[in-house]
PDB file of C-alpha atoms in Angstrom:
ATOM      1  CA  UNK A  28     -22.743 -20.123   2.361  1.00 72.00           C
ATOM      2  CA  UNK A  29     -20.513 -17.876   0.100  1.00 90.00           C
ATOM      3  CA  UNK A  30     -19.442 -21.090  -1.880  1.00 89.00           C
ATOM      4  CA  UNK A  31     -22.922 -21.968  -2.759  1.00 92.00           C
ATOM      5  CA  UNK A  32     -24.125 -18.270  -3.443  1.00 95.00           C
ATOM      6  CA  UNK A  33     -20.876 -17.951  -5.984  1.00 95.00           C
ATOM      7  CA  UNK A  34     -21.504 -21.543  -7.408  1.00 95.00           C
ATOM      8  CA  UNK A  35     -25.176 -20.703  -8.021  1.00 96.00           C
ATOM      9  CA  UNK A  36     -24.358 -17.407  -9.814  1.00 97.00           C
ATOM     10  CA  UNK A  37     -21.942 -19.263 -12.058  1.00 97.00           C
ATOM     11  CA  UNK A  38     -24.352 -21.727 -12.452  1.00 98.00           C
ATOM     12  CA  UNK A  39     -27.278 -19.194 -13.655  1.00 98.00           C
ATOM     13  CA  UNK A  40     -24.491 -17.570 -15.676  1.00 97.00           C
ATOM     14  CA  UNK A  41     -23.706 -20.885 -17.641  1.00 98.00           C
ATOM     15  CA  UNK A  42     -27.766 -21.254 -18.115  1.00 98.00           C
ATOM     16  CA  UNK A  43     -27.893 -17.889 -19.540  1.00 97.00           C
ATOM     17  CA  UNK A  44     -24.948 -18.512 -21.906  1.00 97.00           C
ATOM     18  CA  UNK A  45     -26.955 -21.201 -23.390  1.00 97.00           C
ATOM     19  CA  UNK A  46     -29.409 -18.715 -25.291  1.00 97.00           C
ATOM     20  CA  UNK A  47     -28.536 -16.517 -28.397  1.00 96.00           C
ATOM     21  CA  UNK A  48     -27.048 -14.001 -28.918  1.00 96.00           C
ATOM     22  CA  UNK A  49     -24.997 -14.747 -25.825  1.00 97.00           C
ATOM     23  CA  UNK A  50     -24.064 -18.368 -27.078  1.00 97.00           C
ATOM     24  CA  UNK A  51     -22.625 -17.138 -30.419  1.00 96.00           C
ATOM     25  CA  UNK A  52     -20.593 -14.326 -28.578  1.00 97.00           C
ATOM     26  CA  UNK A  53     -18.768 -16.701 -25.987  1.00 97.00           C
ATOM     27  CA  UNK A  54     -18.484 -20.187 -27.603  1.00 97.00           C
ATOM     28  CA  UNK A  55     -14.615 -20.824 -28.479  1.00 97.00           C
ATOM     29  CA  UNK A  56     -14.345 -20.800 -32.243  1.00 97.00           C
ATOM     30  CA  UNK A  57     -10.807 -21.219 -33.820  1.00 96.00           C
ATOM     31  CA  UNK A  58     -11.318 -18.479 -36.485  1.00 97.00           C
ATOM     32  CA  UNK A  59     -12.809 -15.935 -34.092  1.00 97.00           C
ATOM     33  CA  UNK A  60     -10.124 -16.571 -31.354  1.00 97.00           C
ATOM     34  CA  UNK A  61      -7.334 -15.884 -34.217  1.00 96.00           C
ATOM     35  CA  UNK A  62      -9.395 -12.893 -35.474  1.00 97.00           C
ATOM     36  CA  UNK A  63      -8.790 -11.066 -31.877  1.00 97.00           C
ATOM     37  CA  UNK A  64     -11.760 -12.350 -29.980  1.00 97.00           C
ATOM     38  CA  UNK A  65      -9.689 -13.651 -26.992  1.00 97.00           C
ATOM     39  CA  UNK A  66     -12.347 -13.793 -24.449  1.00 97.00           C
ATOM     40  CA  UNK A  67     -13.607 -16.920 -26.123  1.00 97.00           C
ATOM     41  CA  UNK A  68     -10.542 -18.629 -24.813  1.00 97.00           C
ATOM     42  CA  UNK A  69     -12.140 -18.724 -21.310  1.00 98.00           C
ATOM     43  CA  UNK A  70     -15.714 -18.089 -22.197  1.00 98.00           C
ATOM     44  CA  UNK A  71     -15.890 -21.262 -24.286  1.00 97.00           C
ATOM     45  CA  UNK A  72     -15.754 -23.143 -21.037  1.00 97.00           C
ATOM     46  CA  UNK A  73     -18.966 -21.873 -19.983  1.00 98.00           C
ATOM     47  CA  UNK A  74     -21.289 -22.508 -22.628  1.00 96.00           C
ATOM     48  CA  UNK A  75     -22.296 -25.756 -23.719  1.00 96.00           C
ATOM     49  CA  UNK A  76     -23.633 -27.890 -26.912  1.00 95.00           C
ATOM     50  CA  UNK A  77     -27.000 -28.551 -25.447  1.00 96.00           C
ATOM     51  CA  UNK A  78     -28.877 -28.496 -22.059  1.00 97.00           C
ATOM     52  CA  UNK A  79     -27.731 -32.338 -21.456  1.00 96.00           C
ATOM     53  CA  UNK A  80     -24.198 -31.289 -21.451  1.00 97.00           C
ATOM     54  CA  UNK A  81     -24.841 -28.079 -19.442  1.00 97.00           C
ATOM     55  CA  UNK A  82     -26.816 -30.400 -16.796  1.00 97.00           C
ATOM     56  CA  UNK A  83     -23.938 -32.920 -16.711  1.00 97.00           C
ATOM     57  CA  UNK A  84     -21.030 -30.308 -16.121  1.00 98.00           C
ATOM     58  CA  UNK A  85     -23.153 -28.333 -13.558  1.00 98.00           C
ATOM     59  CA  UNK A  86     -23.881 -31.458 -11.795  1.00 98.00           C
ATOM     60  CA  UNK A  87     -20.047 -32.426 -11.848  1.00 98.00           C
ATOM     61  CA  UNK A  88     -19.130 -28.956 -10.704  1.00 98.00           C
ATOM     62  CA  UNK A  89     -21.357 -28.858  -7.482  1.00 97.00           C
ATOM     63  CA  UNK A  90     -20.271 -32.493  -6.733  1.00 97.00           C
ATOM     64  CA  UNK A  91     -16.862 -31.555  -6.944  1.00 97.00           C
ATOM     65  CA  UNK A  92     -17.268 -28.400  -4.780  1.00 96.00           C
ATOM     66  CA  UNK A  93     -19.579 -30.137  -2.320  1.00 95.00           C
ATOM     67  CA  UNK A  94     -16.871 -32.950  -1.945  1.00 95.00           C
ATOM     68  CA  UNK A  95     -14.039 -30.542  -1.299  1.00 96.00           C
ATOM     69  CA  UNK A  96     -15.738 -27.520   0.088  1.00 94.00           C
ATOM     70  CA  UNK A  97     -12.723 -25.235  -0.992  1.00 94.00           C
ATOM     71  CA  UNK A  98     -12.268 -21.475  -0.258  1.00 93.00           C
ATOM     72  CA  UNK A  99     -14.244 -19.497  -2.972  1.00 92.00           C
ATOM     73  CA  UNK A 100     -11.103 -17.565  -3.939  1.00 93.00           C
ATOM     74  CA  UNK A 101      -9.145 -20.883  -4.177  1.00 94.00           C
ATOM     75  CA  UNK A 102     -11.587 -22.743  -6.610  1.00 95.00           C
ATOM     76  CA  UNK A 103     -12.302 -19.653  -8.727  1.00 96.00           C
ATOM     77  CA  UNK A 104      -8.597 -19.279  -9.302  1.00 97.00           C
ATOM     78  CA  UNK A 105      -8.210 -22.808 -10.026  1.00 98.00           C
ATOM     79  CA  UNK A 106     -11.327 -22.895 -12.408  1.00 97.00           C
ATOM     80  CA  UNK A 107     -10.394 -19.784 -14.489  1.00 98.00           C
ATOM     81  CA  UNK A 108      -6.545 -20.913 -14.738  1.00 98.00           C
ATOM     82  CA  UNK A 109      -8.006 -24.274 -16.018  1.00 98.00           C
ATOM     83  CA  UNK A 110     -10.231 -22.587 -18.324  1.00 98.00           C
ATOM     84  CA  UNK A 111      -7.504 -20.682 -19.687  1.00 98.00           C
ATOM     85  CA  UNK A 112      -5.278 -23.585 -20.221  1.00 98.00           C
ATOM     86  CA  UNK A 113      -8.254 -25.598 -21.687  1.00 98.00           C
ATOM     87  CA  UNK A 114      -9.027 -22.736 -23.932  1.00 97.00           C
ATOM     88  CA  UNK A 115      -5.345 -22.264 -25.244  1.00 97.00           C
ATOM     89  CA  UNK A 116      -4.864 -26.025 -25.883  1.00 96.00           C
ATOM     90  CA  UNK A 117      -8.149 -25.976 -27.985  1.00 94.00           C
ATOM     91  CA  UNK A 118      -6.008 -24.425 -30.632  1.00 93.00           C
ATOM     92  CA  UNK A 119      -3.829 -27.587 -30.882  1.00 92.00           C
ATOM     93  CA  UNK A 120      -6.767 -29.788 -31.122  1.00 90.00           C
ATOM     94  CA  UNK A 121      -8.821 -30.884 -34.171  1.00 90.00           C
ATOM     95  CA  UNK A 122     -11.778 -28.995 -33.082  1.00 91.00           C
ATOM     96  CA  UNK A 123     -13.275 -25.728 -35.157  1.00 94.00           C
ATOM     97  CA  UNK A 124     -15.473 -24.960 -31.875  1.00 95.00           C
ATOM     98  CA  UNK A 125     -15.292 -25.980 -28.370  1.00 95.00           C
ATOM     99  CA  UNK A 126     -17.825 -25.876 -25.709  1.00 96.00           C
ATOM    100  CA  UNK A 127     -17.985 -27.212 -22.265  1.00 96.00           C
ATOM    101  CA  UNK A 128     -16.739 -27.238 -18.737  1.00 97.00           C
ATOM    102  CA  UNK A 129     -15.559 -30.839 -18.367  1.00 97.00           C
ATOM    103  CA  UNK A 130     -11.755 -29.843 -19.009  1.00 97.00           C
ATOM    104  CA  UNK A 131     -12.019 -27.361 -16.078  1.00 98.00           C
ATOM    105  CA  UNK A 132     -13.931 -30.089 -13.855  1.00 98.00           C
ATOM    106  CA  UNK A 133     -10.890 -32.214 -14.448  1.00 98.00           C
ATOM    107  CA  UNK A 134      -8.777 -29.404 -13.288  1.00 98.00           C
ATOM    108  CA  UNK A 135     -10.893 -28.733 -10.045  1.00 98.00           C
ATOM    109  CA  UNK A 136     -10.871 -32.167  -9.172  1.00 98.00           C
ATOM    110  CA  UNK A 137      -7.121 -33.097  -9.734  1.00 98.00           C
ATOM    111  CA  UNK A 138      -6.220 -29.922  -7.882  1.00 98.00           C
ATOM    112  CA  UNK A 139      -8.113 -30.433  -4.742  1.00 98.00           C
ATOM    113  CA  UNK A 140      -7.748 -34.304  -4.766  1.00 98.00           C
ATOM    114  CA  UNK A 141      -3.816 -33.819  -5.205  1.00 98.00           C
ATOM    115  CA  UNK A 142      -3.558 -31.070  -2.641  1.00 97.00           C
ATOM    116  CA  UNK A 143      -5.387 -33.153  -0.001  1.00 97.00           C
ATOM    117  CA  UNK A 144      -3.005 -36.216  -0.635  1.00 97.00           C
ATOM    118  CA  UNK A 145       0.204 -33.957  -0.718  1.00 97.00           C
ATOM    119  CA  UNK A 146      -1.174 -32.453   2.770  1.00 94.00           C
ATOM    120  CA  UNK A 147      -1.377 -35.769   4.274  1.00 94.00           C
ATOM    121  CA  UNK A 148      -4.605 -37.169   3.456  1.00 94.00           C
ATOM    122  CA  UNK A 149      -3.358 -40.538   2.131  1.00 95.00           C
ATOM    123  CA  UNK A 150      -6.733 -41.868   0.958  1.00 96.00           C
ATOM    124  CA  UNK A 151      -6.944 -38.834  -1.609  1.00 96.00           C
ATOM    125  CA  UNK A 152      -4.117 -40.445  -3.551  1.00 97.00           C
ATOM    126  CA  UNK A 153      -6.874 -43.249  -4.869  1.00 98.00           C
ATOM    127  CA  UNK A 154      -8.760 -40.259  -5.993  1.00 98.00           C
ATOM    128  CA  UNK A 155      -5.723 -38.814  -8.043  1.00 98.00           C
ATOM    129  CA  UNK A 156      -4.820 -42.339  -9.321  1.00 98.00           C
ATOM    130  CA  UNK A 157      -8.713 -42.661 -10.363  1.00 98.00           C
ATOM    131  CA  UNK A 158      -8.128 -39.425 -12.283  1.00 98.00           C
ATOM    132  CA  UNK A 159      -5.237 -40.612 -13.916  1.00 98.00           C
ATOM    133  CA  UNK A 160      -6.438 -44.061 -15.094  1.00 98.00           C
ATOM    134  CA  UNK A 161      -9.540 -42.207 -16.606  1.00 97.00           C
ATOM    135  CA  UNK A 162      -7.323 -39.786 -18.445  1.00 97.00           C
ATOM    136  CA  UNK A 163      -5.074 -42.608 -19.535  1.00 97.00           C
ATOM    137  CA  UNK A 164      -7.989 -44.677 -20.690  1.00 96.00           C
ATOM    138  CA  UNK A 165      -9.626 -41.949 -22.503  1.00 96.00           C
ATOM    139  CA  UNK A 166      -6.281 -41.158 -24.265  1.00 95.00           C
ATOM    140  CA  UNK A 167      -5.967 -44.850 -25.313  1.00 96.00           C
ATOM    141  CA  UNK A 168      -9.505 -45.625 -25.985  1.00 94.00           C
ATOM    142  CA  UNK A 169     -10.791 -42.327 -27.544  1.00 91.00           C
ATOM    143  CA  UNK A 170     -13.777 -40.324 -26.647  1.00 89.00           C
ATOM    144  CA  UNK A 171     -17.199 -41.852 -25.300  1.00 88.00           C
ATOM    145  CA  UNK A 172     -19.431 -42.379 -28.108  1.00 92.00           C
ATOM    146  CA  UNK A 173     -22.553 -42.652 -25.820  1.00 92.00           C
ATOM    147  CA  UNK A 174     -21.774 -39.324 -24.229  1.00 92.00           C
ATOM    148  CA  UNK A 175     -20.980 -38.075 -27.471  1.00 89.00           C
ATOM    149  CA  UNK A 176     -24.334 -38.729 -28.707  1.00 90.00           C
ATOM    150  CA  UNK A 177     -26.020 -37.393 -25.612  1.00 89.00           C
ATOM    151  CA  UNK A 178     -24.087 -34.189 -25.793  1.00 92.00           C
ATOM    152  CA  UNK A 179     -24.363 -33.913 -29.602  1.00 87.00           C
ATOM    153  CA  UNK A 180     -20.644 -33.404 -29.959  1.00 90.00           C
ATOM    154  CA  UNK A 181     -17.566 -35.219 -29.862  1.00 88.00           C
ATOM    155  CA  UNK A 182     -16.142 -35.473 -26.134  1.00 92.00           C
ATOM    156  CA  UNK A 183     -12.889 -33.515 -25.959  1.00 90.00           C
ATOM    157  CA  UNK A 184     -10.507 -35.836 -24.253  1.00 94.00           C
ATOM    158  CA  UNK A 185      -7.768 -33.558 -24.704  1.00 96.00           C
ATOM    159  CA  UNK A 186      -9.601 -30.950 -22.793  1.00 96.00           C
ATOM    160  CA  UNK A 187      -9.936 -33.535 -19.953  1.00 97.00           C
ATOM    161  CA  UNK A 188      -5.899 -34.226 -20.364  1.00 98.00           C
ATOM    162  CA  UNK A 189      -5.206 -30.517 -20.152  1.00 98.00           C
ATOM    163  CA  UNK A 190      -7.444 -29.695 -17.297  1.00 98.00           C
ATOM    164  CA  UNK A 191      -6.196 -32.493 -14.929  1.00 98.00           C
ATOM    165  CA  UNK A 192      -2.540 -31.609 -15.843  1.00 98.00           C
ATOM    166  CA  UNK A 193      -3.207 -28.072 -14.822  1.00 98.00           C
ATOM    167  CA  UNK A 194      -4.920 -28.975 -11.711  1.00 98.00           C
ATOM    168  CA  UNK A 195      -2.169 -31.447 -10.571  1.00 98.00           C
ATOM    169  CA  UNK A 196       0.607 -28.741 -11.460  1.00 98.00           C
ATOM    170  CA  UNK A 197      -1.191 -26.179  -9.523  1.00 98.00           C
ATOM    171  CA  UNK A 198      -1.782 -28.269  -6.580  1.00 98.00           C
ATOM    172  CA  UNK A 199       1.872 -29.458  -6.435  1.00 97.00           C
ATOM    173  CA  UNK A 200       3.031 -25.799  -7.029  1.00 97.00           C
ATOM    174  CA  UNK A 201       0.810 -24.647  -4.070  1.00 95.00           C
ATOM    175  CA  UNK A 202       2.067 -27.315  -1.715  1.00 95.00           C
ATOM    176  CA  UNK A 203       5.714 -26.434  -2.464  1.00 93.00           C
ATOM    177  CA  UNK A 204       4.973 -22.807  -2.230  1.00 91.00           C
ATOM    178  CA  UNK A 205       3.428 -23.536   1.230  1.00 88.00           C
ATOM    179  CA  UNK A 206       6.384 -25.662   2.311  1.00 84.00           C
ATOM    180  CA  UNK A 207       8.734 -22.983   1.266  1.00 82.00           C
ATOM    181  CA  UNK A 208       7.111 -20.459   3.137  1.00 81.00           C
ATOM    182  CA  UNK A 209       6.832 -22.372   6.334  1.00 76.00           C
ATOM    183  CA  UNK A 210      10.518 -22.991   6.325  1.00 68.00           C
ATOM    184  CA  UNK A 211      11.466 -19.552   6.220  1.00 64.00           C
TER     185      UNK A 211
END
């Protein structure tokens, strides 16, 4: 129940950030981040280019969390760590502005799928391989033009890459920390 209450709260917050003046205060913008508005590194992940973008990302978030049913503190930690990593990496992209949760979604999916695989659920390696194949395809072929048209922006495949890498790294780190503590 707590999972869905926090998820609903986050979803409503994302919806609220679609409206002015909040949208302008939280979107990631290269110049504004450089001028000291550091919160945008994280908050840019929670606003979106339009309602299609918001709906797709929130559907993805609900699907991922319904699939893996993680502990609330765990998914929030991965979510905010991935948001920070994606926000920092945006500085090294061609974008002047960045909005959207998709990089974070790749982090969450990568984390939970890889954590399950490392914990013995062999079928979850298929999920990890699927994620890696998607990332490789995006890096090779570029962003989806049809999705870009729907969200009225270029799909930030760099954010997908960084989010997935963050999630996979955090899963490996968590797994090996647990193994080390169990051998003490």
